[in-house]
Amino acid sequence: MNKYVITLAKTCLGCKKPSCRTGCPVGTPIPEMIRLFLAGDIKEAGKMLFENNPLSVICSMVCPHEKHCEGHCILTKKGTAVSVGSIENYISDLYIHDVQFEKPTKNGHKVAIIGSGPAGIALAVILASKGYEITMYDAHDKIGGVLRYGIPDFRLNKEILDTIESKLRQLDVTIRPNITIGKNITVGDLFRDDFKAVFIGTGVWAPKKLGIKGESLGHVHFAIDYLKSPDVYQLGKRVVILGAGNVAMDVARTAVRHHAKEVIIMYRKGMDDMPASKHEIECAKIDGVKFELYKQPLEITEEGVKYSCTDGSEEVGLLEADSILVAISQSPNNNIVQSARQIEVDGKGLVITDESGRTTMEGVFASGDVVTGARTVVEAVAFSKRVATAIEEYVATL
């Protein structure tokens, strides 16, 4: 038993009206989790966490806890919140490696899940546990979506995704890798083949460009592409990242770990305006990442990034770089909606749904980043829980 985790758990006050749970998008029963843990019922605590959030073991590692549970802890008024993430991870990791699921009795209804990221995995677990015949499709060779291909190894050990895949197979989920729905197989084909409902959870994989001169040069790369396979890139000694969200921080810290001597984030505003979480910014600083603020990129050259200052000085300069990484956000690929015109999207290409994930095409549902844009893993899980209920209600009417 880890004494450190026990010490952390004992700091919880066991509030009757826990604001930490209110701050969690999936309403994780945190005081109950800690009570069971300290009482020696760690397996029961793990079961409770998993049933509430099938990706509890992942969320406990990658969630912005300071924004959700820990940020709402009453002890933050004294400066130190209960370390919910560490406690939850200890419990959930033990549970997911120990539990063995029996194949559920089938209810005769087939559901197709397109995309095996957080939204798709959560939905697959929920529906498969209730007897739905689930087939999961993904364009990549392994499941995980953004968890595997968009989060660096130093933040998330990918072996846990292999463990989760084994649990999906125990629940009799069929996984079809390396297939892009919307090309050879369409949404219409899925309905033809007796799927009662189709779910889209394909995330956002199309990088947005700056639209400035020089973006097509050989030393310019998109952040989301770099994170998929950083080992294949030769970035050189000096790397500049354009953007200041969490993805930019991940890219910067990854470049440091791949032997870049100097990594710089360029941003057009100040530190307090950065969209990245404070925790991720602090981690980047600790890793040695530097920041060039109030600089707007104007053009990319072979030598680096030309910029203008946005602090009122009207200065124009050049930030030298061997490589430039563009990290200003992503949008969805349009393979599915091009082949299923009934599915409406907004001006950003995001799928339009109601609050329960119903799209404008009957029988088709969606959640996660493909609907909301890039958000947290726990928010994708919370959305998919609502979708699961909506799919069950829909199938019951057929």
Coordinates of C-alpha atoms in Angstrom, one line a residue:
M1 CA 0.0 0.0 0.0
N2 CA 1.3 3.4 -0.9
K3 CA 1.6 5.4 2.3
Y4 CA 1.7 8.7 0.3
V5 CA -1.7 8.0 -1.2
I6 CA -3.1 7.2 2.3
T7 CA -1.8 10.5 3.6
L8 CA -3.4 12.3 0.7
A9 CA -6.7 10.6 1.3
K10 CA -6.7 11.5 5.0
T11 CA -6.7 15.2 4.1
C12 CA -10.3 15.0 2.8
L13 CA -12.8 16.6 5.1
G14 CA -15.7 14.4 3.9
C15 CA -17.9 17.3 3.2
K16 CA -21.7 16.7 3.4
K17 CA -22.2 18.8 0.3
P18 CA -18.9 18.1 -1.6
S19 CA -18.2 20.9 -4.0
C20 CA -15.4 18.7 -5.5
R21 CA -18.1 16.4 -7.0
T22 CA -20.1 19.4 -8.3
G23 CA -17.0 20.6 -10.1
C24 CA -16.4 17.3 -11.9
P25 CA -18.2 17.0 -15.3
V26 CA -19.1 13.4 -14.6
G27 CA -19.9 13.9 -10.9
T28 CA -17.3 11.6 -9.5
P29 CA -18.3 10.5 -6.0
I30 CA -15.1 11.7 -4.5
P31 CA -15.9 11.6 -0.7
E32 CA -17.4 8.1 -1.1
M33 CA -14.4 7.0 -3.1
I34 CA -12.0 8.1 -0.3
R35 CA -14.2 6.7 2.4
L36 CA -14.2 3.3 0.8
F37 CA -10.5 3.5 0.1
L38 CA -9.6 4.3 3.8
A39 CA -12.0 1.6 5.0
G40 CA -10.1 -1.1 3.0
D41 CA -12.8 -1.5 0.3
I42 CA -10.5 -0.4 -2.6
K43 CA -12.0 -2.8 -5.1
E44 CA -15.5 -1.5 -4.4
A45 CA -14.2 2.0 -4.7
G46 CA -12.7 1.1 -8.1
K47 CA -15.9 -0.5 -9.3
M48 CA -17.9 2.6 -8.3
L49 CA -15.4 4.8 -10.2
F50 CA -15.5 2.7 -13.3
E51 CA -19.2 2.5 -13.5
N52 CA -19.5 6.2 -13.1
N53 CA -16.6 6.9 -15.6
P54 CA -15.2 4.1 -17.8
L55 CA -12.1 6.2 -18.3
S56 CA -11.5 7.0 -14.7
V57 CA -8.0 5.6 -14.8
I58 CA -7.2 8.0 -17.8
C59 CA -9.0 11.1 -16.4
S60 CA -7.2 10.7 -13.1
M61 CA -3.9 11.3 -15.0
V62 CA -4.8 13.8 -17.7
C63 CA -7.7 15.9 -16.3
P64 CA -7.1 19.5 -15.5
H65 CA -7.9 18.8 -11.9
E66 CA -7.2 22.4 -10.8
K67 CA -10.2 23.4 -13.1
H68 CA -12.6 20.7 -12.0
C69 CA -12.6 18.6 -8.7
E70 CA -9.5 20.0 -7.0
G71 CA -10.2 23.5 -8.0
H72 CA -13.6 23.3 -6.2
C73 CA -12.2 21.7 -3.0
I74 CA -13.0 23.7 0.0
L75 CA -9.4 23.3 1.2
T76 CA -8.2 25.5 -1.7
K77 CA -9.1 28.4 0.5
K78 CA -6.2 27.4 2.7
G79 CA -4.0 26.8 -0.3
T80 CA -3.8 23.0 -0.7
A81 CA -6.7 21.0 -2.2
V82 CA -7.1 17.2 -1.7
S83 CA -5.0 15.5 -4.4
V84 CA -8.0 13.8 -6.0
G85 CA -6.3 12.8 -9.2
S86 CA -3.5 10.8 -7.4
I87 CA -6.0 9.0 -5.2
E88 CA -8.4 8.2 -8.0
N89 CA -5.5 6.9 -10.2
Y90 CA -4.2 4.6 -7.5
I91 CA -7.7 3.1 -7.1
S92 CA -8.6 3.0 -10.7
D93 CA -5.3 1.5 -11.9
L94 CA -5.6 -1.4 -9.5
Y95 CA -9.2 -2.0 -10.6
I96 CA -8.8 -1.9 -14.3
H97 CA -5.9 -4.3 -14.2
D98 CA -7.7 -6.7 -11.8
V99 CA -11.2 -6.8 -13.1
Q100 CA -12.3 -9.5 -15.5
F101 CA -15.6 -8.9 -17.4
E102 CA -17.9 -11.7 -18.5
K103 CA -19.5 -11.4 -22.0
P104 CA -22.9 -9.8 -21.5
T105 CA -26.1 -11.4 -22.8
K106 CA -26.8 -9.9 -26.2
N107 CA -30.0 -7.9 -26.5
G108 CA -30.1 -8.2 -30.3
H109 CA -29.4 -4.5 -31.2
K110 CA -26.3 -3.5 -33.2
V111 CA -24.6 -0.1 -32.7
A112 CA -21.7 1.2 -34.8
I113 CA -19.2 3.4 -33.1
I114 CA -17.0 5.5 -35.4
G115 CA -13.8 6.6 -33.6
S116 CA -12.1 4.9 -30.7
G117 CA -11.1 8.0 -28.7
P118 CA -12.5 8.9 -25.3
A119 CA -16.0 9.5 -26.5
G120 CA -16.2 6.2 -28.4
I121 CA -14.5 4.1 -25.7
A122 CA -16.9 5.4 -23.0
L123 CA -19.9 4.8 -25.1
A124 CA -18.7 1.3 -26.1
V125 CA -18.3 0.3 -22.5
I126 CA -21.7 1.6 -21.4
L127 CA -23.7 0.0 -24.2
A128 CA -21.7 -3.2 -24.5
S129 CA -22.2 -3.8 -20.7
K130 CA -26.0 -3.7 -21.4
G131 CA -25.9 -6.3 -24.2
Y132 CA -25.6 -4.1 -27.3
E133 CA -23.5 -5.6 -30.1
I134 CA -20.8 -3.0 -30.6
T135 CA -18.6 -2.6 -33.6
M136 CA -15.9 0.1 -33.3
Y137 CA -14.2 1.5 -36.3
D138 CA -11.1 3.6 -36.3
A139 CA -8.8 5.1 -39.0
H140 CA -5.7 4.3 -36.9
D141 CA -4.1 0.9 -36.3
K142 CA -4.7 1.0 -32.5
I143 CA -7.5 2.3 -30.4
G144 CA -7.3 5.5 -28.3
G145 CA -7.7 8.3 -30.7
V146 CA -6.3 11.5 -29.1
L147 CA -5.3 9.6 -26.0
R148 CA -2.8 7.5 -28.0
Y149 CA -1.8 9.9 -30.8
G150 CA -2.3 13.3 -29.3
I151 CA -1.1 13.0 -25.7
P152 CA 2.7 12.6 -25.1
D153 CA 4.0 9.4 -23.4
F154 CA 5.3 11.4 -20.5
R155 CA 1.8 12.4 -19.6
L156 CA 0.0 9.1 -20.4
N157 CA 1.6 5.7 -20.5
K158 CA 0.0 4.1 -23.6
E159 CA 0.1 0.6 -22.1
I160 CA -3.1 1.5 -20.2
L161 CA -4.9 1.8 -23.6
D162 CA -3.9 -1.7 -24.4
T163 CA -5.4 -2.8 -21.1
I164 CA -8.6 -0.9 -21.9
E165 CA -8.7 -2.6 -25.3
S166 CA -8.5 -6.0 -23.6
K167 CA -11.4 -5.0 -21.4
L168 CA -13.5 -4.0 -24.4
R169 CA -12.8 -7.4 -26.0
Q170 CA -13.9 -9.0 -22.8
L171 CA -17.2 -7.1 -23.2
D172 CA -17.3 -8.6 -26.7
V173 CA -16.7 -5.3 -28.5
T174 CA -15.6 -5.9 -32.1
I175 CA -12.8 -3.5 -33.2
R176 CA -12.1 -2.7 -36.9
P177 CA -8.8 -0.8 -37.2
N178 CA -7.4 1.0 -40.2
I179 CA -10.8 1.9 -41.7
T180 CA -12.1 5.4 -42.5
I181 CA -15.9 5.5 -42.5
G182 CA -17.1 7.8 -45.3
K183 CA -14.7 6.4 -47.9
N184 CA -15.2 2.7 -48.8
I185 CA -17.9 2.2 -46.2
T186 CA -20.5 4.9 -45.5
V187 CA -23.0 5.6 -42.8
G188 CA -25.7 4.4 -45.2
D189 CA -23.9 1.1 -45.5
L190 CA -24.0 0.7 -41.7
F191 CA -27.7 1.1 -41.6
R192 CA -28.1 -1.3 -44.6
D193 CA -26.2 -3.9 -42.6
D194 CA -28.7 -3.7 -39.7
F195 CA -27.0 -1.4 -37.3
K196 CA -29.8 0.3 -35.3
A197 CA -27.8 3.4 -34.4
V198 CA -24.5 5.0 -35.5
F199 CA -22.3 7.1 -33.3
I200 CA -19.6 9.6 -34.5
G201 CA -16.8 10.3 -32.2
T202 CA -14.0 11.0 -34.6
G203 CA -12.4 13.9 -32.8
V204 CA -10.6 16.8 -34.5
W205 CA -7.6 15.8 -36.6
A206 CA -7.4 18.4 -39.3
P207 CA -4.8 21.0 -38.2
K208 CA -5.7 24.7 -38.7
K209 CA -3.2 26.8 -40.6
L210 CA -2.1 30.3 -39.9
G211 CA -2.6 31.4 -43.5
I212 CA 0.7 33.3 -43.7
K213 CA 3.5 33.1 -46.2
G214 CA 6.0 30.3 -45.7
E215 CA 3.7 27.8 -44.1
S216 CA 4.5 25.2 -46.8
L217 CA 8.2 25.3 -46.2
G218 CA 10.0 22.1 -45.2
H219 CA 10.9 23.1 -41.7
V220 CA 7.2 23.9 -40.7
H221 CA 5.1 21.2 -39.1
F222 CA 1.6 21.0 -37.6
A223 CA 1.5 20.1 -33.9
I224 CA -1.1 17.3 -34.1
D225 CA 0.9 15.6 -36.8
Y226 CA 4.1 15.9 -34.7
L227 CA 2.5 14.4 -31.6
K228 CA 1.5 11.3 -33.5
S229 CA 5.1 10.3 -34.2
P230 CA 7.7 12.7 -32.9
D231 CA 10.5 10.2 -33.4
V232 CA 10.4 10.7 -37.2
Y233 CA 11.0 14.4 -37.1
Q234 CA 14.4 16.1 -37.2
L235 CA 13.7 19.5 -35.6
G236 CA 17.2 20.8 -35.1
K237 CA 18.5 22.7 -32.1
R238 CA 16.1 25.7 -32.0
V239 CA 12.3 25.1 -32.2
V240 CA 9.6 27.7 -32.2
I241 CA 5.9 26.8 -31.4
L242 CA 3.2 29.1 -32.6
G243 CA 0.2 28.9 -30.3
A244 CA -0.3 28.7 -26.5
G245 CA -2.9 26.1 -25.8
N246 CA -2.4 22.8 -24.0
V247 CA -1.4 21.2 -27.3
A248 CA 1.3 23.8 -27.7
M249 CA 2.6 22.9 -24.2
D250 CA 2.6 19.2 -25.1
V251 CA 4.5 19.9 -28.3
A252 CA 7.0 22.1 -26.6
R253 CA 7.7 19.6 -23.8
T254 CA 7.9 16.7 -26.3
A255 CA 10.5 18.7 -28.4
V256 CA 12.6 19.2 -25.2
R257 CA 12.5 15.4 -24.7
H258 CA 13.6 14.8 -28.3
H259 CA 16.8 16.8 -27.7
A260 CA 16.0 20.3 -29.0
K261 CA 18.4 22.6 -27.3
E262 CA 16.1 25.6 -27.2
V263 CA 12.3 25.5 -27.3
I264 CA 10.3 28.7 -27.6
I265 CA 6.6 29.4 -27.5
M266 CA 5.6 32.5 -29.4
Y267 CA 2.2 34.1 -28.5
R268 CA 0.5 37.3 -29.5
K269 CA -0.8 38.1 -26.0
G270 CA 0.5 37.8 -22.4
M271 CA 1.0 34.9 -20.1
D272 CA -2.3 35.4 -18.3
D273 CA -4.2 35.3 -21.6
M274 CA -2.9 31.9 -22.6
P275 CA -5.6 29.3 -23.2
A276 CA -3.4 26.5 -21.8
S277 CA -4.0 25.5 -18.2
K278 CA -1.8 27.1 -15.5
H279 CA -0.5 23.7 -14.6
E280 CA 0.6 22.9 -18.1
I281 CA 2.3 26.3 -18.5
E282 CA 4.2 25.7 -15.2
C283 CA 5.2 22.2 -16.4
A284 CA 6.5 23.7 -19.6
K285 CA 8.5 26.3 -17.7
I286 CA 10.0 23.7 -15.4
D287 CA 11.0 21.7 -18.5
G288 CA 13.0 24.7 -19.7
V289 CA 10.6 26.0 -22.4
K290 CA 10.9 29.8 -23.0
F291 CA 8.2 32.2 -23.9
E292 CA 8.2 35.1 -26.4
L293 CA 5.1 37.1 -25.7
Y294 CA 3.2 39.9 -27.5
K295 CA 4.5 38.8 -30.8
Q296 CA 2.2 38.2 -33.8
P297 CA 3.7 36.0 -36.6
L298 CA 3.7 37.7 -40.0
E299 CA 5.7 35.4 -42.2
I300 CA 7.8 32.2 -42.0
T301 CA 11.1 32.2 -43.7
E302 CA 14.0 29.7 -44.0
E303 CA 15.6 31.5 -41.1
G304 CA 12.6 31.6 -38.7
V305 CA 9.5 33.6 -37.9
K306 CA 9.0 37.3 -38.8
Y307 CA 6.8 39.0 -36.3
S308 CA 5.3 42.3 -35.2
C309 CA 5.0 43.3 -31.6
T310 CA 1.5 43.7 -30.2
D311 CA 2.5 45.6 -27.0
G312 CA 2.1 48.9 -28.7
S313 CA 5.8 49.3 -29.7
E314 CA 5.2 48.5 -33.4
E315 CA 8.5 46.7 -33.4
V316 CA 9.1 44.2 -36.3
G317 CA 11.7 41.4 -35.9
L318 CA 12.8 37.9 -36.7
L319 CA 12.8 35.0 -34.2
E320 CA 15.3 32.5 -35.6
A321 CA 14.4 28.8 -35.7
D322 CA 15.5 25.5 -37.2
S323 CA 11.9 24.3 -37.1
I324 CA 8.5 25.8 -36.6
L325 CA 5.5 24.0 -35.1
V326 CA 2.0 25.4 -35.7
A327 CA -0.3 24.7 -32.7
I328 CA -3.3 26.9 -33.2
S329 CA -6.1 24.3 -33.0
Q330 CA -7.7 21.6 -35.1
S331 CA -11.0 20.9 -36.9
P332 CA -12.8 17.7 -37.9
N333 CA -12.1 15.7 -41.0
N334 CA -15.1 15.8 -43.3
N335 CA -15.1 12.2 -44.7
I336 CA -18.3 11.2 -42.9
V337 CA -20.4 14.3 -43.6
Q338 CA -19.4 14.3 -47.3
S339 CA -21.0 10.9 -47.7
A340 CA -24.0 11.6 -45.4
R341 CA -25.3 15.0 -46.4
Q342 CA -28.2 14.8 -43.9
I343 CA -25.6 15.3 -41.1
E344 CA -25.3 19.0 -40.7
V345 CA -22.2 20.8 -39.5
D346 CA -21.5 24.3 -38.4
G347 CA -19.2 26.9 -39.9
K348 CA -16.2 25.2 -38.2
G349 CA -17.1 21.8 -39.5
L350 CA -18.3 20.6 -36.1
V351 CA -21.2 18.2 -36.1
I352 CA -24.5 19.8 -34.9
T353 CA -26.3 18.0 -32.2
D354 CA -28.7 18.5 -29.4
E355 CA -27.6 18.2 -25.7
S356 CA -28.0 14.5 -25.9
G357 CA -25.9 14.0 -29.1
R358 CA -28.7 13.6 -31.6
T359 CA -27.5 14.8 -35.0
T360 CA -29.8 16.0 -37.9
M361 CA -29.8 12.5 -39.4
E362 CA -32.1 10.0 -37.8
G363 CA -30.3 7.3 -35.9
V364 CA -27.0 9.1 -36.0
F365 CA -25.5 10.4 -32.8
A366 CA -22.2 12.2 -32.0
S367 CA -20.2 13.6 -29.0
G368 CA -16.8 14.6 -28.0
D369 CA -14.5 17.0 -29.8
V370 CA -16.2 16.4 -33.2
V371 CA -19.2 18.3 -31.7
T372 CA -17.6 20.6 -29.1
G373 CA -14.2 21.3 -30.5
A374 CA -11.1 20.3 -28.5
R375 CA -12.2 19.8 -24.8
T376 CA -11.0 17.6 -22.0
V377 CA -11.3 13.8 -21.8
V378 CA -13.8 13.9 -18.9
E379 CA -16.1 16.3 -20.8
A380 CA -16.1 13.8 -23.7
V381 CA -17.1 11.0 -21.2
A382 CA -19.8 13.1 -19.7
F383 CA -21.3 13.8 -23.1
S384 CA -21.1 10.2 -24.1
K385 CA -23.0 9.2 -21.0
R386 CA -25.9 11.4 -22.2
V387 CA -25.6 9.9 -25.7
A388 CA -25.8 6.4 -24.3
T389 CA -29.2 7.2 -22.8
A390 CA -30.4 8.8 -26.0
I391 CA -29.4 5.8 -28.1
E392 CA -31.2 3.4 -25.8
E393 CA -34.3 5.5 -26.0
Y394 CA -34.1 5.7 -29.7
V395 CA -33.5 1.9 -30.2
A396 CA -36.5 1.2 -28.0
T397 CA -38.8 3.0 -30.5
L398 CA -37.7 0.9 -33.5

